[in-house]
XYZ file of N, CA and C in Angstrom:
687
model
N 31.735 -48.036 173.298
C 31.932 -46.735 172.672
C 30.993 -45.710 173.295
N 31.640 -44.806 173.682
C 30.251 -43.337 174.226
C 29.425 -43.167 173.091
N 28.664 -42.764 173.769
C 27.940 -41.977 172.956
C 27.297 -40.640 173.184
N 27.080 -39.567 171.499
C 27.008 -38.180 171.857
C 25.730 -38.084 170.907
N 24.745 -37.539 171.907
C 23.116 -36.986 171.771
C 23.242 -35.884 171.352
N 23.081 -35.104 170.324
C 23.031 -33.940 169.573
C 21.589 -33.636 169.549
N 20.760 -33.169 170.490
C 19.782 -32.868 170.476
C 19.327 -31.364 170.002
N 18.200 -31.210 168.864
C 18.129 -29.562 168.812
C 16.519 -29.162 169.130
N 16.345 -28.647 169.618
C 14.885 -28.264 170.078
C 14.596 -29.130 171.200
N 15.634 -29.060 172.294
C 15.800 -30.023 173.106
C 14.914 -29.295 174.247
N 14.748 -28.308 174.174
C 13.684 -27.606 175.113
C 12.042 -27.546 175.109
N 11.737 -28.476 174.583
C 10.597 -28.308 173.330
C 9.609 -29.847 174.346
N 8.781 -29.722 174.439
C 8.076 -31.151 175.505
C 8.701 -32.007 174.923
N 8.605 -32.414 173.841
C 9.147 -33.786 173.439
C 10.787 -33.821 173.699
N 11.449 -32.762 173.564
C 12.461 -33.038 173.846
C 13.043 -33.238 175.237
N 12.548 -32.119 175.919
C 12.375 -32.642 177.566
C 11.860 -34.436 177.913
N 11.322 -34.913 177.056
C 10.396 -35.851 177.610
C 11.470 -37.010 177.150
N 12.028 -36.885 176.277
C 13.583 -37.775 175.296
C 14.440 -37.081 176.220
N 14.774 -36.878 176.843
C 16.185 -36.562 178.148
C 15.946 -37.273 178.716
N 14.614 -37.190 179.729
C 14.283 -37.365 180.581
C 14.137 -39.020 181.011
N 14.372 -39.628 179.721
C 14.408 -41.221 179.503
C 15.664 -41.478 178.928
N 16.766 -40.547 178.650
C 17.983 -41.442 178.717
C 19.175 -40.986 179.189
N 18.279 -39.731 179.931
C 19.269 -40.065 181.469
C 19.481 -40.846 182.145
N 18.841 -41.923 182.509
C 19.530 -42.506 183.421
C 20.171 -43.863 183.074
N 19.908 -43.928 181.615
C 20.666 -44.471 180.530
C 21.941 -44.269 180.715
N 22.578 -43.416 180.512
C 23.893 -42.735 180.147
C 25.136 -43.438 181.161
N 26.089 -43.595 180.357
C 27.306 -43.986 181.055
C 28.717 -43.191 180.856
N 29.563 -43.405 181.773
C 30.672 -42.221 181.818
C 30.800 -41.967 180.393
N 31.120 -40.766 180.054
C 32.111 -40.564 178.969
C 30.490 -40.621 177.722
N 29.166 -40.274 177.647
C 28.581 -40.179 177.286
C 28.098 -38.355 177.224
N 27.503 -38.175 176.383
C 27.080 -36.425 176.331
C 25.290 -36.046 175.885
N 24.879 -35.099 176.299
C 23.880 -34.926 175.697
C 24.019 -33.472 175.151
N 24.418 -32.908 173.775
C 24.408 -31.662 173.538
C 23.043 -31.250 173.449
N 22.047 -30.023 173.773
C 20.859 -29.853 174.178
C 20.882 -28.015 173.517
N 20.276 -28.492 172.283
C 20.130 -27.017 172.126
C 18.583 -26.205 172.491
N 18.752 -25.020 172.782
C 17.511 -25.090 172.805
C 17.414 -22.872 172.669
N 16.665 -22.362 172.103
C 17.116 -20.745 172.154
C 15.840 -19.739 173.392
N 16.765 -19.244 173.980
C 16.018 -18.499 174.868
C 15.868 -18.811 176.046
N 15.502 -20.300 176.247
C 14.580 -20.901 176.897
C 15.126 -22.278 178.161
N 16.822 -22.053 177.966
C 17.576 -22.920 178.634
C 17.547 -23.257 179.776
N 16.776 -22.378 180.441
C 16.252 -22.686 182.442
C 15.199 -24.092 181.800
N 14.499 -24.410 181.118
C 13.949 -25.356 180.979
C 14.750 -26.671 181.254
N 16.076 -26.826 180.825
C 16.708 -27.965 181.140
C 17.485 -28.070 182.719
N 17.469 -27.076 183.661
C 17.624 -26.752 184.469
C 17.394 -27.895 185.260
N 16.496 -28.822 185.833
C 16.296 -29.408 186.859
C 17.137 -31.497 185.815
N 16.922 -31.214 184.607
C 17.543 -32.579 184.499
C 19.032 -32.007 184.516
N 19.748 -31.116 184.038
C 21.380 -31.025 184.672
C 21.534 -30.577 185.825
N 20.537 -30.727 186.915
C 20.962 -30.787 188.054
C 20.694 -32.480 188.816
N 19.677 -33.222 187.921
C 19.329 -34.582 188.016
C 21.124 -35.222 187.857
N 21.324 -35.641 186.643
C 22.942 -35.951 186.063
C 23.692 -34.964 185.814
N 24.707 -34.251 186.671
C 25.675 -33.003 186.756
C 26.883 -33.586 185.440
N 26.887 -32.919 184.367
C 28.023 -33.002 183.806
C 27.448 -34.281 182.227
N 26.439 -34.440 182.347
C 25.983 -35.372 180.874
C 24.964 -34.694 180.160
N 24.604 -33.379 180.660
C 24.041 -32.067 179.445
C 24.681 -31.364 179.022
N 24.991 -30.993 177.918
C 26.151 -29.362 177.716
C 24.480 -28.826 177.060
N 24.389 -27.631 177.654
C 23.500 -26.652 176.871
C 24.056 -25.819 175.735
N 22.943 -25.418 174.863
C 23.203 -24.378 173.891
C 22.004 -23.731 173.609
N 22.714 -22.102 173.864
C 21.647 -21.363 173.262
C 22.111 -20.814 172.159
N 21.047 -21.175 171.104
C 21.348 -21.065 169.532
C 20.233 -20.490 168.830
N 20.380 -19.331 168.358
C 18.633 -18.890 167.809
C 18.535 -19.428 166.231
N 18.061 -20.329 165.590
C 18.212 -21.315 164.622
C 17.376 -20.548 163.342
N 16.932 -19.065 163.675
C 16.455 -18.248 162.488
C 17.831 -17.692 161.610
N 18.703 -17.106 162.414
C 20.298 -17.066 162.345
C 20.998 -17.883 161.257
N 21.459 -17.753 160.275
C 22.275 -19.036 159.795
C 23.542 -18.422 160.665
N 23.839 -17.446 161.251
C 25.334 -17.141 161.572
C 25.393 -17.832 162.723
N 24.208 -17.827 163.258
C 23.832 -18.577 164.401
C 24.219 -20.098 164.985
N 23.858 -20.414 163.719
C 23.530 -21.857 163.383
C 24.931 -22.784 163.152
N 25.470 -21.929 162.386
C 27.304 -22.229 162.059
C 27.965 -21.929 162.875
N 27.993 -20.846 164.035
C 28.895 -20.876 164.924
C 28.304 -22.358 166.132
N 27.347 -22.116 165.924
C 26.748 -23.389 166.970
C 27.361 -24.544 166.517
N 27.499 -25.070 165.410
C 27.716 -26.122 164.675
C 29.682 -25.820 165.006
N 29.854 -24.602 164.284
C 31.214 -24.998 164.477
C 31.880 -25.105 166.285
N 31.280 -24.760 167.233
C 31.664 -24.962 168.730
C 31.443 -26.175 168.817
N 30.368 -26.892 168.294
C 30.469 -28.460 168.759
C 31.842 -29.274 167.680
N 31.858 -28.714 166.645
C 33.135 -29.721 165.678
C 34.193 -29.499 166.623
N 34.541 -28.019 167.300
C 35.818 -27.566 167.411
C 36.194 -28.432 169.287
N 34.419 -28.600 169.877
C 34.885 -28.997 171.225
C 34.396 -30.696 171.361
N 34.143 -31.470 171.231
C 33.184 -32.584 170.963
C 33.572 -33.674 170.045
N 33.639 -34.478 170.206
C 33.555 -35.346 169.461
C 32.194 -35.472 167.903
N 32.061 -36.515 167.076
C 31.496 -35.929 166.179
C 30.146 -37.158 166.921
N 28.546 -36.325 167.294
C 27.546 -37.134 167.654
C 27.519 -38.146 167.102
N 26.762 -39.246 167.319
C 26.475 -40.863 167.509
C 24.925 -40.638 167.038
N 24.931 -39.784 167.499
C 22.869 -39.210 167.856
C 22.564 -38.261 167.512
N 21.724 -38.025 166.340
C 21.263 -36.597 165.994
C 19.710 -36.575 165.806
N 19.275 -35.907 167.065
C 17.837 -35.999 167.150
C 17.477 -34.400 166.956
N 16.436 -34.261 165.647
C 16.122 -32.597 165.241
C 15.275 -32.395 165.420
N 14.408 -31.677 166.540
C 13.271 -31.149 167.167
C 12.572 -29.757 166.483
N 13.290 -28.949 166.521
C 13.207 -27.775 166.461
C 12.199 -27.355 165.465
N 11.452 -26.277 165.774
C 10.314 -25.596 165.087
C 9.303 -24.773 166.015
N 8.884 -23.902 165.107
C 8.197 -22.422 165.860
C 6.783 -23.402 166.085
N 5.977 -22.566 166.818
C 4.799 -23.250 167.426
C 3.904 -22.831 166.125
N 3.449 -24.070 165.817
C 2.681 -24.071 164.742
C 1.001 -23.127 164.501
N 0.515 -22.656 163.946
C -0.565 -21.567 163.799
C -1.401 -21.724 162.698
N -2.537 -21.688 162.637
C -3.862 -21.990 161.612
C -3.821 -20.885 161.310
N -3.239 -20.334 159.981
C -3.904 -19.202 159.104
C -4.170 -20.063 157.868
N -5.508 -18.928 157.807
C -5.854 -19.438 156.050
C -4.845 -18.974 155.391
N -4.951 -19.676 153.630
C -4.170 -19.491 153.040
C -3.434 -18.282 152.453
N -4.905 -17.802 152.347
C -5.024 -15.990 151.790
C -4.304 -15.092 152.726
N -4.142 -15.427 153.654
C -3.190 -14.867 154.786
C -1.735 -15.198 155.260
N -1.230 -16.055 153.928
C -0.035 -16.891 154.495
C 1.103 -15.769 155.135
N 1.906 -16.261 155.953
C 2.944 -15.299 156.355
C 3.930 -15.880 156.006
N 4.644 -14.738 155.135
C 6.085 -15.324 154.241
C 7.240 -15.444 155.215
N 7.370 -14.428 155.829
C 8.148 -14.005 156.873
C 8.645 -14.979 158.138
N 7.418 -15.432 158.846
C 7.073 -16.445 159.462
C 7.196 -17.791 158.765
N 7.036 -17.759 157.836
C 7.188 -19.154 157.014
C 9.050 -19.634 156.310
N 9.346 -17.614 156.431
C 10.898 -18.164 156.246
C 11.684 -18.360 158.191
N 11.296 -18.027 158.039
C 11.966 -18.057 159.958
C 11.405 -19.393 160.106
N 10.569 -20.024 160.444
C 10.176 -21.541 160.708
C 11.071 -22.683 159.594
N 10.904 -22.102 158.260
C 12.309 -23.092 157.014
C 13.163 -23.012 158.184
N 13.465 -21.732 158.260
C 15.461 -21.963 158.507
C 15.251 -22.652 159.696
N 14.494 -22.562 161.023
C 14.395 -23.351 162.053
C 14.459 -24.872 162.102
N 13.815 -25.359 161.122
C 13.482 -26.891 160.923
C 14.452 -27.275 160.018
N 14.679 -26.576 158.563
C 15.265 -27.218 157.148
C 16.604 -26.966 156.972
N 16.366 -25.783 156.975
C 17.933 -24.602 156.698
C 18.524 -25.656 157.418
N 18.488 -25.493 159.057
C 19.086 -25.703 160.441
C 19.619 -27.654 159.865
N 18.552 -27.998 159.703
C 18.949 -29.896 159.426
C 19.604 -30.088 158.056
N 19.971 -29.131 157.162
C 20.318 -29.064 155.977
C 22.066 -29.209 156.018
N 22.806 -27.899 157.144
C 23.899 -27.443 157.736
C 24.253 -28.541 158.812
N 23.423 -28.995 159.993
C 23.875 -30.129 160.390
C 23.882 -31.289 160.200
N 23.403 -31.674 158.841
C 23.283 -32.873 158.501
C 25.189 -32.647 157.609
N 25.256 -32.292 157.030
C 25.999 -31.889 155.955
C 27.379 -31.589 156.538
N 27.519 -31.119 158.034
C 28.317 -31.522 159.108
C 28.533 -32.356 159.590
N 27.939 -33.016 160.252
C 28.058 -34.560 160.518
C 28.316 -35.959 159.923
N 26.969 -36.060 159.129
C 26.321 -37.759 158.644
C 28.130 -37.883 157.663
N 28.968 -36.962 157.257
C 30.082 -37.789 156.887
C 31.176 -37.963 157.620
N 31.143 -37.416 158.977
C 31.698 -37.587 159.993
C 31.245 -39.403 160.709
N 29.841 -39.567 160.570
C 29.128 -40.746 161.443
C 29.675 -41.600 160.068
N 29.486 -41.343 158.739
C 29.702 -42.261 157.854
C 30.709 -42.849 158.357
N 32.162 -41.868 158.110
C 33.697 -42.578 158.752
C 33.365 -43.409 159.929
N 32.635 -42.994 160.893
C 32.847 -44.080 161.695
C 32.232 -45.249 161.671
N 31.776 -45.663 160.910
C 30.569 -46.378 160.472
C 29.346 -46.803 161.231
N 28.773 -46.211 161.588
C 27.350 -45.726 162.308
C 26.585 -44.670 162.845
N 25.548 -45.090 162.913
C 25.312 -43.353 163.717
C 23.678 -43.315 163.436
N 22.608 -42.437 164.060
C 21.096 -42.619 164.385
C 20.937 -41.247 164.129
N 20.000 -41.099 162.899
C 19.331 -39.505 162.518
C 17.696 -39.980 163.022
N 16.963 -38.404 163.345
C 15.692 -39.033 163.780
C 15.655 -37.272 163.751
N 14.449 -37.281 162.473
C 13.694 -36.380 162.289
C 12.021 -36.674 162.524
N 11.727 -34.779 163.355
C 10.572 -34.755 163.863
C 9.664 -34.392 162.627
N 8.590 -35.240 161.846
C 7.979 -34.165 160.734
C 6.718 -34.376 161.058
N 5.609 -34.865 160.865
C 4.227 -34.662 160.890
C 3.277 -36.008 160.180
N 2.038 -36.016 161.055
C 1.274 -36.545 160.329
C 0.136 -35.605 159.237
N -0.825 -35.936 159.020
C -1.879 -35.984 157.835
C -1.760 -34.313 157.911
N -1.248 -33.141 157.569
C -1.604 -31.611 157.566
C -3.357 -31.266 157.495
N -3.141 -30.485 158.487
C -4.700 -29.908 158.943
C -4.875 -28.866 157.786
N -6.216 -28.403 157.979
C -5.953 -27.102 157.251
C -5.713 -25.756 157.367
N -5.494 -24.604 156.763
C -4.870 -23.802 157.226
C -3.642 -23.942 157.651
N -2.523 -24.896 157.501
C -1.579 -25.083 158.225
C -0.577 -25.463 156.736
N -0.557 -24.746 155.499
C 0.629 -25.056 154.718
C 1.752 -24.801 155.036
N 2.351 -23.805 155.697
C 3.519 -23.166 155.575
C 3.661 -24.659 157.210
N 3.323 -25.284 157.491
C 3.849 -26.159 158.249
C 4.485 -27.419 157.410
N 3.222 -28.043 156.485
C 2.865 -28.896 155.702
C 3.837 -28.808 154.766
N 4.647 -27.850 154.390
C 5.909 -27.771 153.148
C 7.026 -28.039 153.788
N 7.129 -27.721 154.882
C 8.920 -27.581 156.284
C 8.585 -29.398 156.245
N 7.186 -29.660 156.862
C 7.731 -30.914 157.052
C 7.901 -31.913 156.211
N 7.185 -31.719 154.873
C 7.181 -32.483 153.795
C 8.932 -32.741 153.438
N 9.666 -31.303 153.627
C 11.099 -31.192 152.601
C 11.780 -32.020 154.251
N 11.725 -31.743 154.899
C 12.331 -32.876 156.212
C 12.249 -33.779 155.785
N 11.049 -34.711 155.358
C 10.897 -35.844 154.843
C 11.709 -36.103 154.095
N 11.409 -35.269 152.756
C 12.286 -35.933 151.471
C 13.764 -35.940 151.911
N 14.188 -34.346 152.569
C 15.706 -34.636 152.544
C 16.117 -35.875 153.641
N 14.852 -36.554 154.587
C 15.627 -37.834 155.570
C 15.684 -38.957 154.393
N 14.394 -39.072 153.216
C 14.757 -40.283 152.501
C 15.858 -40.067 151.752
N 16.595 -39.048 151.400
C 17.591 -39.458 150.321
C 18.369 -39.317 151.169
N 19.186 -38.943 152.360
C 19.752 -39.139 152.938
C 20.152 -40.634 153.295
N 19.134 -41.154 153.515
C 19.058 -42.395 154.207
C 19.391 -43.612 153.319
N 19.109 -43.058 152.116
C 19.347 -43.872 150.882
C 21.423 -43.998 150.381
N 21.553 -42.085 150.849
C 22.822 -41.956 150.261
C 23.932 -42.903 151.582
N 23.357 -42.940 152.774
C 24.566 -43.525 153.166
C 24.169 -44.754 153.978
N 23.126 -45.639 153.526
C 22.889 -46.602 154.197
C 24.077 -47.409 154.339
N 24.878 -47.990 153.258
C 26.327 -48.635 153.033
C 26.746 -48.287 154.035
N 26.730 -47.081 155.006
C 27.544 -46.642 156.151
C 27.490 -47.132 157.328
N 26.181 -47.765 157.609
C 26.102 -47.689 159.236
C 25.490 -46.615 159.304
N 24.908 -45.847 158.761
C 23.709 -44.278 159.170
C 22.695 -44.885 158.646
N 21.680 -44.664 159.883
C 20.127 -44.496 159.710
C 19.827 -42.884 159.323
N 18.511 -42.814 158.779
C 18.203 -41.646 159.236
C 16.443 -41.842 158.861
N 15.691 -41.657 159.713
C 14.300 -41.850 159.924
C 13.720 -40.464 160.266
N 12.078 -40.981 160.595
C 11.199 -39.660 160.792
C 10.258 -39.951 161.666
N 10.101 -39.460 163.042
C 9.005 -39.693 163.431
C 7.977 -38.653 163.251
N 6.291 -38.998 162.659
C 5.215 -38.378 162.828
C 4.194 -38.276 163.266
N 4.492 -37.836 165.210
C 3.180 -37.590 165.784
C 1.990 -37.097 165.580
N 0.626 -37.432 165.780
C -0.703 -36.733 166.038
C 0.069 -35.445 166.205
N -0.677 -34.162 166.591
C -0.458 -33.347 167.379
C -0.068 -33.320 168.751
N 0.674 -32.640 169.367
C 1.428 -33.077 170.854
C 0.640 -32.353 171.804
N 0.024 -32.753 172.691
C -0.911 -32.171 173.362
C -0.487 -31.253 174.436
N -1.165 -29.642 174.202
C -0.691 -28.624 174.787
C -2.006 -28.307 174.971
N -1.866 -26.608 175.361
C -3.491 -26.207 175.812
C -4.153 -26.029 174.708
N -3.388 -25.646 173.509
C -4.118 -25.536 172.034
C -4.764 -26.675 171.294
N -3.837 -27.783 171.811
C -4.659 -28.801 171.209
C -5.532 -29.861 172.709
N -5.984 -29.498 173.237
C -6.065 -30.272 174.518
C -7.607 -30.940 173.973
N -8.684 -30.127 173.789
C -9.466 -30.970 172.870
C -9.412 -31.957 171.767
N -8.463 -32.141 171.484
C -8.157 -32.767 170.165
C -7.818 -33.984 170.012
N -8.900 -34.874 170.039
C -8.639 -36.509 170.306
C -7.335 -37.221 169.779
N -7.010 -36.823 168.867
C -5.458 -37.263 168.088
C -4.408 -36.824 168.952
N -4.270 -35.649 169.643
C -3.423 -35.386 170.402
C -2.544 -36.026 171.436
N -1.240 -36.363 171.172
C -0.446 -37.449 171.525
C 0.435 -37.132 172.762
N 0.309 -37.269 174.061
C 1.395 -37.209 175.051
C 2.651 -37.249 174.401
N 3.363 -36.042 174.905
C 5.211 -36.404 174.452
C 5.770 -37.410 174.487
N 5.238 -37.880 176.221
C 5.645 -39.317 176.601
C 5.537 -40.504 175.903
N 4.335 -40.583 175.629
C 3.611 -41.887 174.827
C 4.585 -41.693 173.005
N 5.726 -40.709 172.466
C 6.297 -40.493 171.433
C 7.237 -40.846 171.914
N 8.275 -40.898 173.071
C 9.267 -40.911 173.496
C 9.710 -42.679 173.290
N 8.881 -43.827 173.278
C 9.214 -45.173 173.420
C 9.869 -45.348 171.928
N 8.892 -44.799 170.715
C 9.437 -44.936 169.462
C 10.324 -44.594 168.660
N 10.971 -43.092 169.937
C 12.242 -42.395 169.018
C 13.411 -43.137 169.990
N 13.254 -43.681 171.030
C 14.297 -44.407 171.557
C 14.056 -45.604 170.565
N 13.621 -46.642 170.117
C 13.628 -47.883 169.394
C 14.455 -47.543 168.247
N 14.444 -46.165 167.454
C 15.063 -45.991 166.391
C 16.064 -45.412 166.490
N 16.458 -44.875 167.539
C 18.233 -44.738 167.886
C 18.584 -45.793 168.690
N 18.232 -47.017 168.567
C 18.847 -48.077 168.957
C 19.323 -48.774 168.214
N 20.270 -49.943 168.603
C 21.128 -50.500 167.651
C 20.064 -51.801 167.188
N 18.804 -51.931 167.801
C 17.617 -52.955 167.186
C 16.945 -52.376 165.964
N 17.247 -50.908 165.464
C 16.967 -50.344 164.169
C 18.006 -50.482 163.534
N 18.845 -51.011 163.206
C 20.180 -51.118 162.482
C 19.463 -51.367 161.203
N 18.349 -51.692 161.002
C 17.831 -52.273 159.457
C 16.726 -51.691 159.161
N 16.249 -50.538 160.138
C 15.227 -49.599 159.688
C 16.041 -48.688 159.780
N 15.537 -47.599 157.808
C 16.019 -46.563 157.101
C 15.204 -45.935 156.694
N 14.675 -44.735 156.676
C 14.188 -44.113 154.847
C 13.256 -44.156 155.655
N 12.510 -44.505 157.041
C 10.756 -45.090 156.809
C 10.729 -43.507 158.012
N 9.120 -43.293 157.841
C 8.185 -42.254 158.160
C 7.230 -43.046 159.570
N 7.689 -42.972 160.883
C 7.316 -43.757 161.684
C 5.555 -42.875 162.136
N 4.352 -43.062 161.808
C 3.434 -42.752 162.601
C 3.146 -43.079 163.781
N 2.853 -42.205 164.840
C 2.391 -42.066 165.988
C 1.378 -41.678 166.903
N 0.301 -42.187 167.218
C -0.968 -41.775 168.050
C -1.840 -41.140 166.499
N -2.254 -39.965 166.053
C -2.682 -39.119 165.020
C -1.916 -39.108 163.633
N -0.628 -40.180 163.734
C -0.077 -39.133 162.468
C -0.242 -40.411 161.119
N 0.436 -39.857 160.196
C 0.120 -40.479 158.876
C 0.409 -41.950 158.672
N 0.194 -42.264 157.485
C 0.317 -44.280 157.360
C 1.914 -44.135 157.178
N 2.549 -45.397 157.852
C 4.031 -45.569 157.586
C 4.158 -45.678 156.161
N 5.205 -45.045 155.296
C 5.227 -44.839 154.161
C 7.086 -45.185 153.735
């Protein structure tokens, strides 16, 4: 059976770094949908690596109009994904609390929650019918401080992957969470917890594999991030 990679924040290191390991995976009649907003020259050198197993999308995921026409071009051209890996989120920022930004804090929801709320709700009863299919949400380990309006997006990721995971296990759908340390950029480059993309990339392939068929519901920690729960 093919299979179709619904990747969103596919432009994002980690998501570059998850292409970049199952490309050369891929067999005819396989897809990688690759969303990513703005920023699509980034995937540039792997669809010139494998010509014809990326479809790009530029989708600005603050948008819900955005978000639904994106969603509805893949129902209307595509088969329904196998693989739904959700990346996506604004670059995270230390304000104190007394300073929270609402604004910023609703634009980052709809990026991460809104966005996995609409494609979950599209799909997972599409993957149900067929009876299988691999969810793999990005959320977080232990929240720093200054960092709530992160610490709430990824908390409700969480909850909505466990009841998800609960509502259609009977199906053949997983749906899990991985939670890296921090991913090491120039902001966090001091930061001993700080986790290579790469060194994340072995554990989100194990759980879209068919050797997770019996891991559900669970909160995978990685390099920095929280106790498996």
């Amino acid at each position: 059976m093919s299979k179709t990679y619904l990747i969103t924040g596919a432009t994002s290191p980690l998501g570059l770094a998850l292409m970049e390991r199952l490309l050369p995976t891929l067999a005819e009649g396989d897809l990688i949908l690759a969303q990513g907003c703005g920023d699509l020259a980034r995937l540039a050198s792997l669809c010139q690596a494998r010509p014809g197993f990326i479809r790009p999308y530029d989708a600005d995921f603050t948008q819900p109009l955005a978000v639904r026409a994106f969603l509805s071009d893949l129902v209307d051209t595509y088969p329904a994904p196998t693989h739904i890996i959700h990346l996506p989120g604004l670059r995270p920022i230390q304000t104190a609390y007394a300073y929270f930004d609402e604004e910023r804090f609703a634009d980052d929801r709809a990026v991460q929650l809104d966005s996995a709320l609409l494609l979950c709700k599209t799909f997972l009863p599409r993957m149900a019918q067929a009876g299988s299919g691999r969810v793999l949400f990005l959320t977080g380990g232990v929240p720093a401080a200054q960092m709530a309006s992160t610490a709430i997006v990824k908390s409700s990721l969480e909850g909505l992957a466990r009841s998800l995971a609960a509502e259609y296990a009977s199906s053949g759908v997983t749906v899990n969470c991985i939670a890296p340390g921090p991913l090491l950029t120039e902001d966090t480059a001091g930061d001993p917890a700080a986790v290579h993309p790469e060194e994340v990339v072995p554990a989100m392939l194990f759980l879209l594999s068919e050797d997770a068929a019996r891991i559900n519901g669970v909160t995978l920690p990685i390099g920095g991030g929280s106790a498996l729960r």
